[in-house]
Amino acid sequence: MLKQIEGSRGVAEAVALSRPEVICAYPISPQTHIVEALSTLVKSGELAPCEFVNVESEFAAMSVAIGASAAGARAYTATASQGLLYMAEPLFNASGLGLPIVMTVANRAIGAPINIWNDHSDSMSQRDSGWIQLYAETNQEALDLHIQAFRIAEELSLPVMVCMDGFVLTHAVERVDVPAQEQVDAFLPPYEPRQVLDPEDPISIGAMVGPDAFTEVRYLAHDKQMQALDLIPAVAADFAAAFGRDSGGLVRPYRCDDAETVVVALGSVLGTIKDTVDELRDEGMSIGVLGLTSFRPFPLDAVRTALAGAQRVVVLERALAVGIGGIVAANVRMALSGISLHGYTVIAGLGGRAITKASLTRLFHEAVADKLEPLTFLDLDRDLVERELRRTRTTRRSGPAAENLLRDLGTRVG
Amino acid sequence: MERVRFYQIGSYAAGNRLLDGELQTVQSDTHRTNSLNSGHRACQGCGEALGARYALDAVMRATGNQMVAVNATGCLEVFSTPYPETAWQVPWLHSLFGNAPAVATGVAAALKAKGRTDVRVVGQGGDGGTVDIGLACLSGMFERNDDVLYICYDNGGYMNTGVQRSGATPHGAATTTTPAVGPQPGNDFGKGKNLPAIAMAHRIPYVATATVADLRDLEYKATRAMEFRGARYLHVLVPCPLGWRTASNETVKIARLATETGIFPVFEAEDGEVVAVSKIRKRRPVGDYLQPQGRFAHLFGATPREDVIAKIQAEADRNVRVFGLTDPEVPVHGVVS
């Protein structure tokens, strides 16, 4: 059914259609609208049987999900930013215990300085948590990925994180197709846990493992993620067959086949990049886009195949690995080992800075001319940074001096 | 499940087996199964192993074995489940140090969603996991009144990591992070968390304290706790021979001294009000409790710290006064039956 609704509402409806039995959440911007909608659906009795647990922290939210999932219930939660970091410990635990929890991450920057706007610092920081990470490009894809996420999680017995850009997607009102309950029921069978806490057949979950087997256990966790490289496209194909909509998968190439330059990116910025690429194609530039839907597991082969014919790759990402540069770029580089091409890392849109078509056009022209620095910060105000660097040579202080930067900006405008 | 083994061969004395059925202890029931099997790796004389088995066996009997246990990281978890072995005969889940109450909430929520109201949930952990790192999760569980019995086995320190201080370490006690050096040796005064009181402040249906010195009382309280729905809290004093530096055959005796001196008040509370206390028949000075323990040895050295002992005595006196632990004193607070 076509609806003109907020992204958060669409995700809440997709989650509700997936029939979770336990939802636990702690509110944090920009995730709040999702759990508000779900709490209303549960409290009104529209979503039943389901328990909505209001917890005291994200640490508790993930812990409740762990308990619920181990007891055989389909469990869901949602978070963002600081909240995701606060649940880092149970996050690793959920994947280590092989519990198929599904979680939305409404992507947001991490402080300090505190910033509520969108980038991918939060989910990227948890890239090694053992969770599958899928990134939505549009609200329709966010909705569709949630339904697929439950299938993937439960077939593998591994938790799945569906990442969607905070505000840009969560708070945007768009037209989405919300499937019917019967369609989702046919696609998503009830959760059958591989092992469950059952008084009739007692088992111990979460035992201690020493050096004699820990490496092997971790290898198996890696192997399970590698299995997801086959499962994710298979579930996407099933989804396309059942819902008549192409959504999900590992990577989504756009005008890549003959492209000399390929831009790699994830999330909602892909829309802006595709529009820019279309315009540059009209100008005769040989450029394409490779969208990553699955970041964990990282689809090395698919990325390698998509980039094999290119002369240069520009990885545009919305998180910064401080002290080295790009997170996604490092992964892409791994996929390209042995292939010789120019690689550029572009850090863009941190803390909600707009990524405009004008900036992208400039950027891609520089890249195609091979005039780009290996590591570029899109739209970085160099004057501002250099004034502050000069100031720090005379004034002893820690911290980012954000108020100085803002004051300098103010004087410039004034 | 494995049938229990009795160690007292040829005697009918153990566990009141000569009494009528309903008066017999859980442990004297030949049809019961042990929640925690023998063969685990607890230290000799471990109060926590003893307390946990008695408490959970009582819950098993009260629920007809329809129970799930959730465990915090700590001694109880480490000594019972070195993979691939497990000493647990009940469905058991361990996640982390600080989240056992929340994980138990999740199990309870799942069971509720599935309509399994017959299966009950017990969360458990040591004092580190309970009064310190897990306190926020525990308070949340209390506040929501989730249908979980949480049991804290209090041995007054982080014994699993080598005897460091916890929020439940008693005043004056030496641990590896509150060493017996300097002008104020041992754990500082004016610090410490009274978790039974914190639990009562949440007005949850049932709060009780117990020790491994009175196992019949512990069984009673675990059983009584299962008669309530909602959040319940049981705080059990479990001496640790390693951390307290006591002889391994003195665990029960030391626990008894904790109650007889008034150091550890044993009581029950419902809906935030004390409803019953275990009276002290013959009260003893705190020195009797402190002296056998190596963690208080610095108070009894060449220059005895009478001042510190007096402060600990004052704390015991306060317990006696507040809870009305001795007759004919009238309690200052609470409704005592």
PDB file of C-alpha atoms in Angstrom, chain B residues 80-169:
ATOM      1  CA  SER B  80      30.250 -23.307  36.999  1.00  0.00           C
ATOM      2  CA  THR B  81      30.696 -23.118  33.219  1.00  0.00           C
ATOM      3  CA  PRO B  82      34.206 -23.671  31.916  1.00  0.00           C
ATOM      4  CA  TYR B  83      33.236 -24.665  28.346  1.00  0.00           C
ATOM      5  CA  PRO B  84      32.311 -27.385  27.439  1.00  0.00           C
ATOM      6  CA  GLU B  85      31.375 -28.247  30.990  1.00  0.00           C
ATOM      7  CA  THR B  86      28.426 -26.876  32.891  1.00  0.00           C
ATOM      8  CA  ALA B  87      27.270 -27.500  36.444  1.00  0.00           C
ATOM      9  CA  TRP B  88      23.782 -26.101  35.798  1.00  0.00           C
ATOM     10  CA  GLN B  89      20.763 -28.352  35.636  1.00  0.00           C
ATOM     11  CA  VAL B  90      18.445 -25.453  34.834  1.00  0.00           C
ATOM     12  CA  PRO B  91      18.292 -23.401  31.625  1.00  0.00           C
ATOM     13  CA  TRP B  92      21.010 -20.863  32.237  1.00  0.00           C
ATOM     14  CA  LEU B  93      22.234 -17.773  30.391  1.00  0.00           C
ATOM     15  CA  HIS B  94      25.279 -15.630  30.979  1.00  0.00           C
ATOM     16  CA  SER B  95      25.830 -12.446  29.027  1.00  0.00           C
ATOM     17  CA  LEU B  96      27.934  -9.799  30.787  1.00  0.00           C
ATOM     18  CA  PHE B  97      29.083  -8.479  34.158  1.00  0.00           C
ATOM     19  CA  GLY B  98      26.711  -5.542  34.376  1.00  0.00           C
ATOM     20  CA  ASN B  99      23.550  -6.613  32.565  1.00  0.00           C
ATOM     21  CA  ALA B 100      22.100  -9.693  34.310  1.00  0.00           C
ATOM     22  CA  PRO B 101      18.962  -7.848  35.552  1.00  0.00           C
ATOM     23  CA  ALA B 102      18.223  -6.504  32.052  1.00  0.00           C
ATOM     24  CA  VAL B 103      18.872  -9.861  30.393  1.00  0.00           C
ATOM     25  CA  ALA B 104      16.512 -11.435  32.938  1.00  0.00           C
ATOM     26  CA  THR B 105      13.955  -8.772  32.028  1.00  0.00           C
ATOM     27  CA  GLY B 106      14.329  -9.780  28.384  1.00  0.00           C
ATOM     28  CA  VAL B 107      13.748 -13.438  29.223  1.00  0.00           C
ATOM     29  CA  ALA B 108      10.688 -12.509  31.289  1.00  0.00           C
ATOM     30  CA  ALA B 109       9.349 -10.306  28.471  1.00  0.00           C
ATOM     31  CA  ALA B 110       9.817 -13.116  25.947  1.00  0.00           C
ATOM     32  CA  LEU B 111       8.025 -15.600  28.186  1.00  0.00           C
ATOM     33  CA  LYS B 112       5.194 -13.126  28.728  1.00  0.00           C
ATOM     34  CA  ALA B 113       4.833 -12.501  25.005  1.00  0.00           C
ATOM     35  CA  LYS B 114       4.664 -16.253  24.473  1.00  0.00           C
ATOM     36  CA  GLY B 115       2.077 -16.681  27.214  1.00  0.00           C
ATOM     37  CA  ARG B 116       4.417 -18.840  29.315  1.00  0.00           C
ATOM     38  CA  THR B 117       3.439 -17.426  32.701  1.00  0.00           C
ATOM     39  CA  ASP B 118       4.330 -20.742  34.304  1.00  0.00           C
ATOM     40  CA  VAL B 119       8.066 -20.322  33.633  1.00  0.00           C
ATOM     41  CA  ARG B 120       9.740 -18.007  36.154  1.00  0.00           C
ATOM     42  CA  VAL B 121      12.974 -16.061  35.871  1.00  0.00           C
ATOM     43  CA  VAL B 122      15.802 -15.681  38.375  1.00  0.00           C
ATOM     44  CA  GLY B 123      18.683 -13.268  37.910  1.00  0.00           C
ATOM     45  CA  GLN B 124      21.789 -13.677  40.006  1.00  0.00           C
ATOM     46  CA  GLY B 125      25.198 -12.193  40.541  1.00  0.00           C
ATOM     47  CA  GLY B 126      27.814 -11.267  43.091  1.00  0.00           C
ATOM     48  CA  ASP B 127      27.961  -7.942  44.874  1.00  0.00           C
ATOM     49  CA  GLY B 128      30.210  -6.444  42.183  1.00  0.00           C
ATOM     50  CA  GLY B 129      27.749  -7.228  39.394  1.00  0.00           C
ATOM     51  CA  THR B 130      24.828  -6.183  41.567  1.00  0.00           C
ATOM     52  CA  VAL B 131      25.655  -3.166  43.718  1.00  0.00           C
ATOM     53  CA  ASP B 132      28.205  -1.606  41.347  1.00  0.00           C
ATOM     54  CA  ILE B 133      28.336  -2.204  37.600  1.00  0.00           C
ATOM     55  CA  GLY B 134      24.843  -3.704  37.342  1.00  0.00           C
ATOM     56  CA  LEU B 135      23.041  -1.251  39.611  1.00  0.00           C
ATOM     57  CA  ALA B 136      21.469   0.829  36.825  1.00  0.00           C
ATOM     58  CA  CYS B 137      20.040  -2.280  35.153  1.00  0.00           C
ATOM     59  CA  LEU B 138      18.826  -3.597  38.512  1.00  0.00           C
ATOM     60  CA  SER B 139      17.158  -0.303  39.389  1.00  0.00           C
ATOM     61  CA  GLY B 140      15.492  -0.266  35.969  1.00  0.00           C
ATOM     62  CA  MET B 141      14.231  -3.781  36.512  1.00  0.00           C
ATOM     63  CA  PHE B 142      12.867  -2.786  39.940  1.00  0.00           C
ATOM     64  CA  GLU B 143      11.273   0.394  38.619  1.00  0.00           C
ATOM     65  CA  ARG B 144       9.434  -1.472  35.846  1.00  0.00           C
ATOM     66  CA  ASN B 145       8.465  -4.166  38.353  1.00  0.00           C
ATOM     67  CA  ASP B 146       9.499  -6.881  35.897  1.00  0.00           C
ATOM     68  CA  ASP B 147       8.617 -10.409  36.971  1.00  0.00           C
ATOM     69  CA  VAL B 148      12.137 -11.377  38.027  1.00  0.00           C
ATOM     70  CA  LEU B 149      13.643 -12.557  41.306  1.00  0.00           C
ATOM     71  CA  TYR B 150      17.137 -11.132  41.522  1.00  0.00           C
ATOM     72  CA  ILE B 151      19.520 -12.748  44.006  1.00  0.00           C
ATOM     73  CA  CYS B 152      22.736 -11.008  45.073  1.00  0.00           C
ATOM     74  CA  TYR B 153      25.383 -13.218  46.626  1.00  0.00           C
ATOM     75  CA  ASP B 154      27.291 -10.691  48.699  1.00  0.00           C
ATOM     76  CA  ASN B 155      30.840 -11.619  49.604  1.00  0.00           C
ATOM     77  CA  GLY B 156      31.899  -8.022  50.013  1.00  0.00           C
ATOM     78  CA  GLY B 157      34.318  -7.649  47.140  1.00  0.00           C
ATOM     79  CA  TYR B 158      35.476  -8.511  43.643  1.00  0.00           C
ATOM     80  CA  MET B 159      36.689 -11.948  44.595  1.00  0.00           C
ATOM     81  CA  ASN B 160      36.774 -13.310  41.030  1.00  0.00           C
ATOM     82  CA  THR B 161      39.411 -10.798  39.942  1.00  0.00           C
ATOM     83  CA  GLY B 162      41.579 -11.200  43.028  1.00  0.00           C
ATOM     84  CA  VAL B 163      39.843  -9.543  45.994  1.00  0.00           C
ATOM     85  CA  GLN B 164      39.406  -5.886  45.130  1.00  0.00           C
ATOM     86  CA  ARG B 165      37.008  -3.500  46.837  1.00  0.00           C
ATOM     87  CA  SER B 166      33.350  -3.351  45.817  1.00  0.00           C
ATOM     88  CA  GLY B 167      30.550  -1.020  46.823  1.00  0.00           C
ATOM     89  CA  ALA B 168      29.572  -3.699  49.342  1.00  0.00           C
ATOM     90  CA  THR B 169      32.997  -4.057  50.988  1.00  0.00           C
TER      91      THR B 169
END
